[in-house]
Coordinates of C-alpha atoms in Angstrom, one line a residue:
M1 CA 0.0 0.0 0.0
S2 CA 1.6 3.2 -1.1
V3 CA 0.8 6.9 -0.8
H4 CA 1.4 9.3 -3.6
P5 CA 1.6 13.0 -2.7
I6 CA -0.1 15.2 -5.3
V7 CA 2.0 17.9 -6.9
T8 CA -0.3 20.6 -8.4
G9 CA 2.3 23.2 -9.4
E10 CA 1.1 26.7 -8.7
E11 CA -1.3 26.8 -5.8
P12 CA -4.7 28.1 -6.9
V13 CA -6.5 30.8 -4.9
G14 CA -9.2 28.8 -3.2
R15 CA -10.3 25.3 -4.2
P16 CA -10.4 24.7 -7.9
R17 CA -13.6 23.3 -9.5
L18 CA -13.5 19.6 -10.3
G19 CA -14.4 20.3 -14.0
D20 CA -11.3 22.6 -14.3
V21 CA -9.1 19.9 -12.6
L22 CA -10.3 17.2 -15.0
V23 CA -9.5 19.5 -18.0
Q24 CA -6.1 20.5 -16.4
L25 CA -5.1 16.9 -16.1
G26 CA -6.1 16.2 -19.7
L27 CA -8.8 13.7 -18.7
L28 CA -11.7 15.7 -20.3
D29 CA -12.1 18.6 -22.6
H30 CA -14.4 21.6 -22.0
H31 CA -17.2 20.2 -24.2
Q32 CA -17.3 17.0 -22.2
V33 CA -17.4 18.9 -18.9
A34 CA -20.2 21.1 -20.3
A35 CA -22.2 17.9 -21.3
A36 CA -21.7 16.4 -17.9
L37 CA -22.9 19.6 -16.2
E38 CA -26.0 19.6 -18.4
S39 CA -26.7 16.0 -17.5
R40 CA -26.3 16.9 -13.8
L41 CA -28.8 19.7 -14.1
A42 CA -31.3 17.6 -16.1
S43 CA -31.4 15.1 -13.2
G44 CA -32.1 17.8 -10.6
G45 CA -28.6 19.1 -9.9
T46 CA -28.2 17.1 -6.7
R47 CA -25.6 14.6 -7.9
R48 CA -21.9 15.4 -7.6
L49 CA -20.1 16.0 -10.8
G50 CA -17.6 13.2 -10.1
R51 CA -20.5 10.7 -10.0
V52 CA -22.0 12.1 -13.2
V53 CA -18.8 11.8 -15.2
R54 CA -18.3 8.2 -13.9
E55 CA -21.8 7.2 -14.9
L56 CA -21.4 8.7 -18.3
G57 CA -18.2 6.7 -18.8
L58 CA -16.1 9.8 -19.4
V59 CA -13.4 8.9 -16.8
D60 CA -12.5 5.7 -15.0
E61 CA -12.5 5.4 -11.2
S62 CA -8.7 5.7 -10.8
D63 CA -8.6 9.0 -12.8
L64 CA -11.5 10.4 -10.9
A65 CA -9.7 9.6 -7.6
R66 CA -6.6 11.4 -8.9
A67 CA -8.6 14.4 -9.9
L68 CA -10.3 14.6 -6.5
A69 CA -7.0 14.3 -4.7
V70 CA -5.6 17.3 -6.8
Q71 CA -8.8 19.3 -6.2
H72 CA -8.6 18.9 -2.4
V73 CA -4.8 18.8 -2.1
L74 CA -4.9 15.3 -0.5
P75 CA -2.6 12.3 -0.9
L76 CA -3.8 9.6 -3.4
I77 CA -3.4 6.2 -1.9
D78 CA -2.9 2.9 -3.8
L79 CA -5.1 1.0 -1.4
D80 CA -4.5 -2.8 -1.2
P81 CA -7.8 -4.2 0.2
G82 CA -6.1 -7.4 1.3
N83 CA -3.6 -5.5 3.5
V84 CA -6.0 -3.4 5.5
D85 CA -5.7 -4.1 9.3
S86 CA -9.1 -5.4 10.3
A87 CA -8.7 -4.2 13.9
V88 CA -8.1 -0.6 12.7
A89 CA -10.8 -0.7 10.1
R90 CA -13.3 -1.9 12.6
L91 CA -12.8 1.2 14.7
I92 CA -15.3 2.8 12.3
P93 CA -18.8 1.4 12.7
R94 CA -19.7 -0.8 9.8
A95 CA -22.9 1.0 8.8
L96 CA -21.1 4.4 8.7
A97 CA -18.1 3.0 6.8
E98 CA -20.3 1.4 4.1
R99 CA -22.7 4.3 3.9
H100 CA -20.0 6.8 3.2
A101 CA -17.4 4.5 1.5
V102 CA -14.6 5.2 4.1
V103 CA -12.1 2.8 5.6
A104 CA -9.5 3.3 8.3
F105 CA -6.2 1.7 7.4
A106 CA -3.7 3.0 10.0
R107 CA -3.7 4.5 13.5
R108 CA -0.9 6.9 14.3
G109 CA -1.0 7.8 18.0
T110 CA -4.3 9.7 18.5
R111 CA -4.8 10.3 14.7
L112 CA -6.6 7.9 12.3
A113 CA -5.6 7.5 8.6
V114 CA -8.6 6.9 6.4
A115 CA -9.2 6.3 2.7
V116 CA -12.3 8.1 1.3
A117 CA -13.9 8.1 -2.1
D118 CA -15.6 11.4 -1.7
P119 CA -13.4 14.0 0.2
V120 CA -16.3 16.5 -0.1
D121 CA -18.2 14.6 2.5
V122 CA -16.8 16.4 5.5
V123 CA -19.8 15.3 7.6
A124 CA -18.7 11.7 7.3
L125 CA -15.2 12.6 8.5
D126 CA -16.6 14.5 11.5
D127 CA -18.8 11.5 12.4
V128 CA -15.7 9.2 12.2
R129 CA -13.7 11.5 14.5
A130 CA -16.6 11.7 17.0
L131 CA -17.3 8.0 17.1
T132 CA -13.7 6.8 17.2
G133 CA -12.5 9.3 19.8
V134 CA -9.4 10.3 17.8
T135 CA -8.0 13.8 17.9
G136 CA -7.6 14.1 14.1
I137 CA -8.3 12.4 10.8
D138 CA -5.7 12.1 8.0
A139 CA -7.8 11.7 4.8
H140 CA -6.5 10.0 1.7
V141 CA -8.3 9.5 -1.6
A142 CA -8.9 6.1 -3.1
P143 CA -11.2 4.6 -5.8
E144 CA -14.6 3.7 -4.3
S145 CA -14.5 0.1 -5.5
R146 CA -11.2 -0.5 -3.7
I147 CA -12.6 0.9 -0.5
R148 CA -15.7 -1.3 -0.7
E149 CA -13.6 -4.4 -1.5
A150 CA -11.5 -3.7 1.6
L151 CA -14.7 -3.3 3.7
A152 CA -16.0 -6.6 2.3
I153 CA -12.8 -8.4 3.2
V154 CA -12.7 -6.8 6.7
W155 CA -16.2 -7.8 7.6
S156 CA -16.9 -10.9 5.4
Q157 CA -17.1 -14.3 7.1
Q158 CA -15.6 -13.0 10.3
V159 CA -17.3 -13.1 13.7
D160 CA -16.3 -10.3 16.0
T161 CA -14.3 -11.8 18.9
T162 CA -16.2 -9.6 21.4
L163 CA -19.5 -10.9 20.0
V164 CA -18.4 -14.5 20.6
A165 CA -17.1 -13.7 24.0
D166 CA -20.4 -12.1 25.0
F167 CA -22.3 -15.1 23.7
L168 CA -20.2 -17.6 25.6
H169 CA -20.5 -15.5 28.7
E170 CA -24.3 -15.4 28.5
V171 CA -25.1 -19.0 27.6
T172 CA -25.0 -21.9 30.2
P173 CA -21.6 -23.5 30.8
V174 CA -22.7 -26.9 29.5
D175 CA -25.5 -28.0 27.2
V176 CA -28.6 -28.5 29.2
P177 CA -32.2 -28.8 28.2
V178 CA -33.8 -25.4 27.4
D179 CA -35.8 -24.1 30.3
D180 CA -37.5 -20.8 31.1
A181 CA -34.2 -19.0 31.1
D182 CA -33.5 -20.0 27.6
P183 CA -30.2 -18.6 26.3
A184 CA -31.7 -18.6 22.8
T185 CA -33.5 -15.4 23.7
D186 CA -30.3 -13.7 25.1
A187 CA -29.1 -10.6 23.3
A188 CA -25.7 -12.1 22.6
T189 CA -27.2 -15.3 21.0
I190 CA -29.5 -13.2 18.8
R191 CA -26.6 -11.0 17.7
L192 CA -24.4 -14.0 17.0
V193 CA -27.1 -15.8 14.8
D194 CA -27.9 -12.5 13.1
R195 CA -24.2 -12.1 12.3
L196 CA -24.0 -15.7 10.9
L197 CA -26.9 -15.0 8.6
A198 CA -25.5 -11.6 7.5
D199 CA -22.1 -13.1 6.7
A200 CA -23.7 -15.9 4.7
V201 CA -25.8 -13.4 2.7
R202 CA -22.8 -11.2 2.1
A203 CA -20.7 -14.1 1.0
G204 CA -23.4 -15.2 -1.5
A205 CA -23.8 -18.5 0.3
S206 CA -26.6 -20.9 -0.7
D207 CA -26.5 -22.8 2.6
L208 CA -25.3 -22.2 6.2
H209 CA -24.3 -25.3 8.2
V210 CA -24.1 -25.4 12.1
E211 CA -22.7 -28.8 13.0
P212 CA -22.0 -29.9 16.6
S213 CA -19.1 -32.3 17.0
R214 CA -16.9 -33.7 19.7
D215 CA -14.5 -30.8 19.3
G216 CA -17.0 -27.9 19.1
V217 CA -19.6 -26.4 16.9
R218 CA -18.4 -26.1 13.3
V219 CA -19.9 -23.3 11.1
R220 CA -19.6 -23.8 7.4
M221 CA -21.1 -21.9 4.3
R222 CA -21.6 -23.3 0.9
V223 CA -20.3 -20.7 -1.5
D224 CA -20.2 -21.4 -5.3
G225 CA -21.3 -25.0 -4.6
V226 CA -18.3 -25.7 -2.2
L227 CA -18.4 -25.8 1.6
R228 CA -16.1 -23.4 3.4
E229 CA -15.4 -23.7 7.1
T230 CA -15.9 -20.3 8.7
F231 CA -15.0 -20.9 12.3
L232 CA -15.3 -23.3 15.2
L233 CA -17.1 -22.4 18.4
P234 CA -16.8 -24.3 21.7
R235 CA -19.6 -26.8 22.3
T236 CA -20.9 -24.6 25.1
G237 CA -23.9 -22.9 23.8
S238 CA -24.6 -25.4 20.9
S239 CA -28.2 -25.8 22.1
A240 CA -28.7 -22.0 22.3
I241 CA -27.7 -21.5 18.7
T242 CA -30.0 -24.4 17.6
A243 CA -32.9 -23.1 19.7
R244 CA -32.5 -19.6 18.2
F245 CA -32.8 -21.0 14.6
K246 CA -35.8 -23.0 15.7
I247 CA -37.5 -19.9 17.0
I248 CA -36.8 -18.0 13.8
A249 CA -38.4 -20.9 11.8
D250 CA -41.3 -21.4 14.2
L251 CA -40.2 -25.0 15.1
D252 CA -40.6 -26.9 18.3
V253 CA -37.8 -25.8 20.5
I254 CA -38.3 -28.7 23.0
E255 CA -38.3 -31.5 20.4
R256 CA -34.8 -32.7 19.9
R257 CA -35.3 -36.4 19.0
L258 CA -36.9 -35.9 15.6
P259 CA -35.9 -33.9 12.5
Q260 CA -37.8 -30.7 11.8
D261 CA -38.2 -28.4 8.8
G262 CA -39.5 -24.9 8.7
R263 CA -39.4 -21.6 6.8
A264 CA -38.9 -18.0 7.7
L265 CA -38.9 -14.7 6.0
T266 CA -36.4 -12.3 7.6
R267 CA -34.4 -9.2 6.8
V268 CA -30.7 -9.3 6.8
E269 CA -29.1 -5.8 6.7
G270 CA -32.2 -4.4 5.2
E271 CA -32.6 -7.0 2.5
R272 CA -35.5 -9.6 2.5
V273 CA -34.2 -13.2 2.6
D274 CA -36.3 -16.4 2.6
L275 CA -34.8 -19.1 4.9
R276 CA -35.5 -22.8 4.9
V277 CA -34.4 -24.3 8.2
S278 CA -33.8 -28.0 8.7
T279 CA -32.7 -29.7 11.9
L280 CA -31.3 -33.3 12.3
P281 CA -30.5 -35.1 15.5
S282 CA -26.9 -36.4 15.5
M283 CA -24.5 -38.0 18.0
H284 CA -23.3 -34.7 19.4
G285 CA -26.4 -32.6 19.1
E286 CA -28.8 -31.2 16.5
T287 CA -27.3 -30.2 13.1
V288 CA -28.9 -27.1 11.6
V289 CA -28.8 -26.4 7.9
V290 CA -30.2 -23.1 6.6
R291 CA -31.0 -22.7 2.9
L292 CA -30.9 -19.0 1.9
L293 CA -33.2 -18.3 -1.0
P294 CA -33.2 -15.1 -3.0
A295 CA -36.3 -12.9 -3.2
S296 CA -38.2 -13.1 -6.5
H297 CA -37.0 -9.7 -7.6
R298 CA -33.4 -11.0 -7.5
L299 CA -34.0 -13.9 -9.8
P300 CA -31.4 -13.8 -12.6
R301 CA -32.3 -13.5 -16.2
L302 CA -31.6 -16.3 -18.7
D303 CA -28.7 -14.4 -20.2
A304 CA -27.1 -14.1 -16.7
L305 CA -27.4 -17.8 -16.0
G306 CA -24.9 -18.8 -18.6
L307 CA -27.2 -19.8 -21.5
T308 CA -25.8 -19.0 -24.9
G309 CA -27.9 -16.8 -27.3
E310 CA -29.0 -19.8 -29.3
Q311 CA -29.9 -21.8 -26.1
Q312 CA -32.0 -18.8 -24.9
R313 CA -33.8 -18.5 -28.2
L314 CA -34.6 -22.2 -28.3
L315 CA -35.9 -22.3 -24.7
L316 CA -38.0 -19.2 -25.0
D317 CA -39.4 -20.4 -28.4
V318 CA -40.6 -23.6 -26.7
V319 CA -42.0 -21.8 -23.7
H320 CA -44.0 -19.5 -25.9
R321 CA -45.8 -22.5 -27.5
P322 CA -49.3 -23.4 -26.2
Q323 CA -48.4 -27.0 -25.4
G324 CA -45.5 -29.5 -25.1
L325 CA -43.2 -31.0 -22.5
V326 CA -39.9 -29.3 -21.4
L327 CA -37.5 -31.2 -19.2
I328 CA -34.4 -30.0 -17.4
T329 CA -32.1 -32.6 -16.0
G330 CA -29.1 -32.6 -13.6
P331 CA -28.3 -33.4 -10.0
T332 CA -29.4 -31.5 -6.9
G333 CA -27.8 -28.1 -6.8
S334 CA -27.2 -27.8 -10.6
G335 CA -29.5 -24.7 -11.0
K336 CA -32.5 -26.4 -12.6
T337 CA -35.0 -24.5 -10.6
N338 CA -33.4 -21.1 -11.4
T339 CA -33.5 -22.0 -15.1
L340 CA -37.2 -23.0 -14.9
Y341 CA -38.1 -19.8 -12.9
A342 CA -36.2 -17.6 -15.3
A343 CA -37.9 -19.3 -18.3
L344 CA -41.3 -18.7 -16.7
S345 CA -40.5 -15.1 -15.8
E346 CA -39.4 -14.2 -19.3
G347 CA -41.5 -16.5 -21.4
V348 CA -44.9 -16.5 -19.8
D349 CA -47.0 -13.3 -19.4
S350 CA -50.1 -12.6 -17.3
S351 CA -52.5 -13.8 -20.0
R352 CA -51.7 -17.4 -19.1
N353 CA -52.6 -19.2 -15.9
V354 CA -49.5 -20.8 -14.3
I355 CA -49.5 -23.4 -11.6
T356 CA -46.4 -24.9 -10.0
L357 CA -46.1 -28.0 -7.9
E358 CA -42.9 -27.9 -5.8
D359 CA -41.3 -29.9 -3.0
P360 CA -40.8 -27.4 -1.4
V361 CA -41.8 -24.0 -2.9
E362 CA -38.4 -22.3 -3.0
I363 CA -39.1 -18.8 -4.3
E364 CA -42.5 -16.9 -4.4
L365 CA -43.3 -15.9 -7.9
P366 CA -45.8 -13.0 -8.3
G367 CA -49.0 -13.9 -10.3
V368 CA -48.3 -17.6 -10.1
T369 CA -50.3 -20.2 -8.1
Q370 CA -47.7 -22.3 -6.2
V371 CA -48.6 -25.6 -4.5
H372 CA -46.4 -27.2 -1.8
I373 CA -46.0 -31.0 -2.3
D374 CA -45.9 -33.0 0.9
E375 CA -46.0 -36.7 0.5
R376 CA -46.3 -37.3 4.3
T377 CA -49.8 -35.8 4.0
G378 CA -50.6 -37.6 0.8
M379 CA -50.1 -34.6 -1.4
T380 CA -47.9 -36.3 -4.0
F381 CA -46.9 -34.9 -7.4
G382 CA -49.4 -37.2 -9.1
R383 CA -52.3 -36.1 -6.9
G384 CA -51.3 -32.4 -7.2
L385 CA -51.0 -32.6 -10.9
R386 CA -54.4 -34.2 -11.3
A387 CA -55.9 -31.4 -9.2
A388 CA -54.0 -28.7 -11.0
L389 CA -55.3 -29.9 -14.4
R390 CA -58.8 -29.2 -13.1
Q391 CA -57.8 -25.5 -12.4
D392 CA -57.8 -24.5 -16.1
P393 CA -54.0 -24.0 -16.3
D394 CA -52.1 -23.0 -19.4
V395 CA -48.7 -23.7 -17.9
V396 CA -47.9 -26.3 -15.3
L397 CA -44.5 -26.6 -13.6
V398 CA -43.9 -30.0 -12.0
G399 CA -41.0 -29.8 -9.6
E400 CA -39.8 -33.4 -10.3
I401 CA -41.0 -36.4 -12.2
R402 CA -40.4 -39.3 -9.7
D403 CA -42.8 -42.1 -10.7
R404 CA -44.8 -43.6 -13.5
E405 CA -48.1 -41.9 -12.5
T406 CA -46.6 -38.4 -12.6
A407 CA -44.7 -39.1 -15.9
E408 CA -47.8 -40.3 -17.7
L409 CA -49.9 -37.4 -16.4
A410 CA -47.3 -34.9 -17.5
V411 CA -47.0 -36.4 -20.9
R412 CA -50.8 -36.6 -21.4
A413 CA -51.2 -33.0 -20.1
A414 CA -48.6 -31.9 -22.7
L415 CA -50.7 -33.6 -25.4
T416 CA -54.0 -32.0 -24.4
G417 CA -53.1 -28.4 -24.7
H418 CA -50.9 -27.6 -21.8
L419 CA -47.3 -26.5 -21.5
V420 CA -45.6 -28.7 -18.9
L421 CA -42.1 -28.0 -17.5
S422 CA -40.4 -30.4 -15.1
T423 CA -37.1 -31.9 -14.0
L424 CA -35.5 -35.3 -13.9
H425 CA -32.3 -36.5 -12.2
T426 CA -30.3 -38.0 -15.0
L427 CA -26.7 -37.6 -16.3
D428 CA -27.6 -36.0 -19.7
S429 CA -30.4 -35.1 -22.0
A430 CA -30.5 -38.5 -23.9
S431 CA -30.8 -40.5 -20.7
A432 CA -33.8 -38.3 -19.7
V433 CA -35.7 -39.7 -22.7
T434 CA -34.9 -43.3 -21.9
R435 CA -35.8 -42.7 -18.2
L436 CA -39.3 -41.8 -19.2
L437 CA -39.4 -44.9 -21.4
D438 CA -38.3 -47.0 -18.5
M439 CA -41.0 -45.5 -16.4
G440 CA -43.5 -47.0 -18.8
V441 CA -44.3 -44.0 -21.0
P442 CA -45.0 -45.3 -24.5
G443 CA -42.5 -44.0 -27.1
Y444 CA -45.3 -42.8 -29.5
L445 CA -46.6 -40.5 -26.7
L446 CA -43.2 -39.0 -26.2
T447 CA -42.7 -38.3 -29.9
S448 CA -45.8 -36.2 -29.8
S449 CA -45.4 -34.4 -26.5
L450 CA -41.7 -34.0 -25.7
A451 CA -40.4 -30.7 -27.2
L452 CA -37.1 -30.0 -25.5
V453 CA -34.6 -31.5 -23.0
L454 CA -31.9 -29.5 -21.3
S455 CA -29.2 -31.0 -19.2
Q456 CA -27.1 -28.6 -17.0
R457 CA -24.3 -28.3 -14.5
L458 CA -22.9 -25.3 -12.6
V459 CA -19.2 -24.5 -13.0
R460 CA -17.2 -21.9 -11.0
V461 CA -16.0 -18.8 -12.6
P462 CA -12.3 -17.8 -12.1
C463 CA -11.8 -14.9 -9.8
P464 CA -11.1 -11.7 -11.8
E465 CA -8.7 -10.4 -9.2
C466 CA -6.2 -13.3 -9.3
A467 CA -6.8 -15.5 -12.3
V468 CA -3.9 -15.6 -14.8
R469 CA -3.5 -16.7 -18.4
H470 CA -1.6 -19.9 -18.9
D471 CA -0.9 -22.8 -21.3
P472 CA -2.9 -25.9 -20.2
D473 CA -1.3 -29.2 -19.4
P474 CA -1.3 -31.3 -22.6
F475 CA -2.4 -34.3 -20.6
L476 CA -5.4 -32.4 -19.3
L477 CA -6.3 -31.3 -22.8
A478 CA -6.1 -34.8 -24.0
T479 CA -8.3 -36.0 -21.2
L480 CA -10.9 -33.6 -22.3
W481 CA -10.4 -34.5 -26.0
V482 CA -9.3 -31.0 -26.8
S483 CA -7.3 -31.0 -30.1
D484 CA -6.8 -27.3 -30.5
P485 CA -4.8 -25.7 -27.6
V486 CA -5.3 -22.1 -28.7
G487 CA -7.5 -20.1 -26.4
G488 CA -7.7 -17.7 -23.4
W489 CA -7.3 -20.4 -20.8
L490 CA -7.1 -19.3 -17.2
E491 CA -5.5 -20.7 -14.2
T492 CA -6.7 -19.9 -10.6
V493 CA -4.3 -18.6 -8.0
G494 CA -6.4 -17.6 -4.9
C495 CA -6.6 -14.3 -3.1
L496 CA -8.4 -12.6 -0.2
A497 CA -11.2 -11.4 -2.5
C498 CA -12.2 -15.0 -3.4
G499 CA -11.4 -16.5 0.0
G500 CA -8.3 -18.3 -1.4
T501 CA -10.4 -20.6 -3.7
G502 CA -9.5 -18.9 -7.0
Y503 CA -13.2 -18.7 -8.0
R504 CA -16.0 -16.1 -7.6
G505 CA -19.5 -17.0 -8.8
R506 CA -20.9 -19.8 -10.9
T507 CA -22.3 -20.1 -14.4
A508 CA -24.4 -22.8 -16.1
V509 CA -23.2 -25.1 -18.8
L510 CA -26.1 -26.6 -20.8
E511 CA -26.6 -29.3 -23.3
T512 CA -29.9 -29.0 -25.4
L513 CA -31.7 -31.8 -27.1
E514 CA -34.5 -30.5 -29.4
V515 CA -36.9 -33.3 -30.3
G516 CA -36.8 -33.1 -34.1
P517 CA -37.4 -35.6 -36.8
E518 CA -34.2 -37.6 -36.2
V519 CA -34.8 -38.0 -32.5
R520 CA -38.5 -38.9 -33.1
R521 CA -37.4 -41.6 -35.5
A522 CA -35.0 -43.1 -33.0
L523 CA -37.8 -43.1 -30.4
L524 CA -40.3 -44.8 -32.6
E525 CA -37.7 -47.4 -33.4
G526 CA -37.3 -48.1 -29.7
G527 CA -33.8 -46.7 -29.6
D528 CA -31.6 -46.8 -26.5
E529 CA -29.5 -43.9 -25.1
S530 CA -26.8 -44.4 -27.7
S531 CA -29.1 -44.3 -30.7
I532 CA -30.9 -41.2 -29.3
R533 CA -27.6 -39.5 -28.7
R534 CA -26.4 -40.3 -32.2
A535 CA -29.7 -38.9 -33.6
A536 CA -29.3 -35.8 -31.5
R537 CA -25.7 -35.3 -32.7
L538 CA -26.9 -35.6 -36.3
A539 CA -29.4 -32.8 -35.5
G540 CA -26.6 -30.6 -34.2
T541 CA -26.6 -31.2 -30.5
R542 CA -23.2 -30.5 -28.8
S543 CA -22.4 -32.4 -25.6
M544 CA -22.1 -30.6 -22.2
R545 CA -18.3 -31.3 -22.1
E546 CA -17.9 -29.6 -25.5
Q547 CA -19.9 -26.6 -24.4
A548 CA -17.8 -26.4 -21.2
V549 CA -14.5 -26.6 -23.0
E550 CA -15.6 -23.7 -25.3
L551 CA -16.5 -21.7 -22.1
A552 CA -13.1 -22.4 -20.7
R553 CA -11.4 -21.4 -24.0
R554 CA -13.1 -18.0 -23.5
G555 CA -11.9 -17.7 -19.9
G556 CA -15.3 -18.4 -18.4
T557 CA -14.1 -21.3 -16.3
T558 CA -11.1 -23.6 -16.0
L559 CA -10.3 -27.1 -17.4
E560 CA -9.8 -28.3 -13.8
E561 CA -13.3 -27.2 -12.9
I562 CA -14.7 -29.0 -16.0
V563 CA -13.2 -32.3 -14.8
R564 CA -14.7 -31.7 -11.3
A565 CA -18.2 -30.6 -12.2
V566 CA -19.1 -31.7 -15.8
P567 CA -19.8 -35.4 -16.5
D568 CA -17.8 -37.3 -19.1
D569 CA -18.9 -37.1 -22.7
P570 CA -20.5 -40.6 -23.3
D571 CA -19.3 -40.5 -27.0
H572 CA -15.7 -40.5 -25.8
S573 CA -16.0 -42.5 -22.6
A574 CA -17.7 -45.4 -24.3

């Protein structure tokens, strides 16, 4: 982390205007400044000029920081987010730091050195001085994204030691049955659980695991499909944490011998989050797993999920049809539900009646009738589908086809004027077709009803902060049947921004099988997976491995990730 003093030449009388500084540094000309000022006035004149020129794409963030440093005669700091001292940064309350984009990076006696994105915001600096108790603030200018990255690293996946100490002080010294003085209602327990949920949301985790063991209570988060251990708590207080999660999900706090499932809607740092809480009795106590579900307004669009332009066109074309069967296959956690929801959101308007049958309902969709399937009460997919078809639906989403009854009902519904979308647990698209045949669905019915099969997996995306270009291992290329080594292949390194994993985020890799004349012919001839796959290849279908390799060639994932997450190409493994 280095500080660059700004040399401005002749000292101006008073503070120069930012527009003049931008022109003086050669970053903008007078016409561009005038256009930015007009845009600022058109939007009410309340936005700062620096934000306007950034939003218009006239200067980048680093150049704007340099100009602000010149304007205010402040040092420009090359802030390294990974080297910010967490203890110093946490002197400023988190809400204040994030609201004003300010981070403390050094304490020098009774003075505090801070990096700010907007040095005009003197009120924020006064608040920092008052809340930290220091005698003075030494302000430095840094790009806002670097400050926010530093704040994310400082606060992400870290539980304040004083918070844990308070929690351990308030709970009982040993795990005892919950009584009227339940530590689950203590302020420290509530704060600790709230912090766990907030850290999970901030990290983009899909699941939060609280697992008691002989050595303590292990807390893990599933980020980008991989579990990361966050920290280990002493066993003292295990029951208090479990009880708090039960209270949130309205479960029976006293019942510890049987598994329980519940749901909750809560707000984490002002954002609405749907929680699905599951408890399971184990040898050392109850294990709690919390699934964190996004709100419906945060559902990604198809183009953000990883579908190519051709795949989007094909899927939306089928969804716009009045009838037919669409299947998405893949293991649990492969993103099938998100793809189905996105297809419904973009391909079905309010003129059509949509009913979904789900086990469980994961995300509430506005304008859609969603039915919870619970086989313990007799509400099976088959029974639910029969009832749904009496509700005058145009589109029916069946969460999963598990048995012959549901399969036959779905196929017949697709034949009688309904669009049916569902999922299957199979390795690829061709095996989904043979799975339905094995369930007893006649081939002639499938040829008339089945419109499209998609098979998908999720692969991790290389971290943009640390991934580097490299030449792949020839053996790895040969393993994936890659004959042309030319491409923008990336290798992961690992940094603080990605938690040392080398990856940030995931994207889908899909294989599409459109049921055209070739596939129909193979079905009518009673073909097996190989013949259906050959027919699909003749029709232009590319395997999932081939799609994944092309994605890696563009730098969208790595070859190692393909080996981990994408199944073998049956044409090559056979």
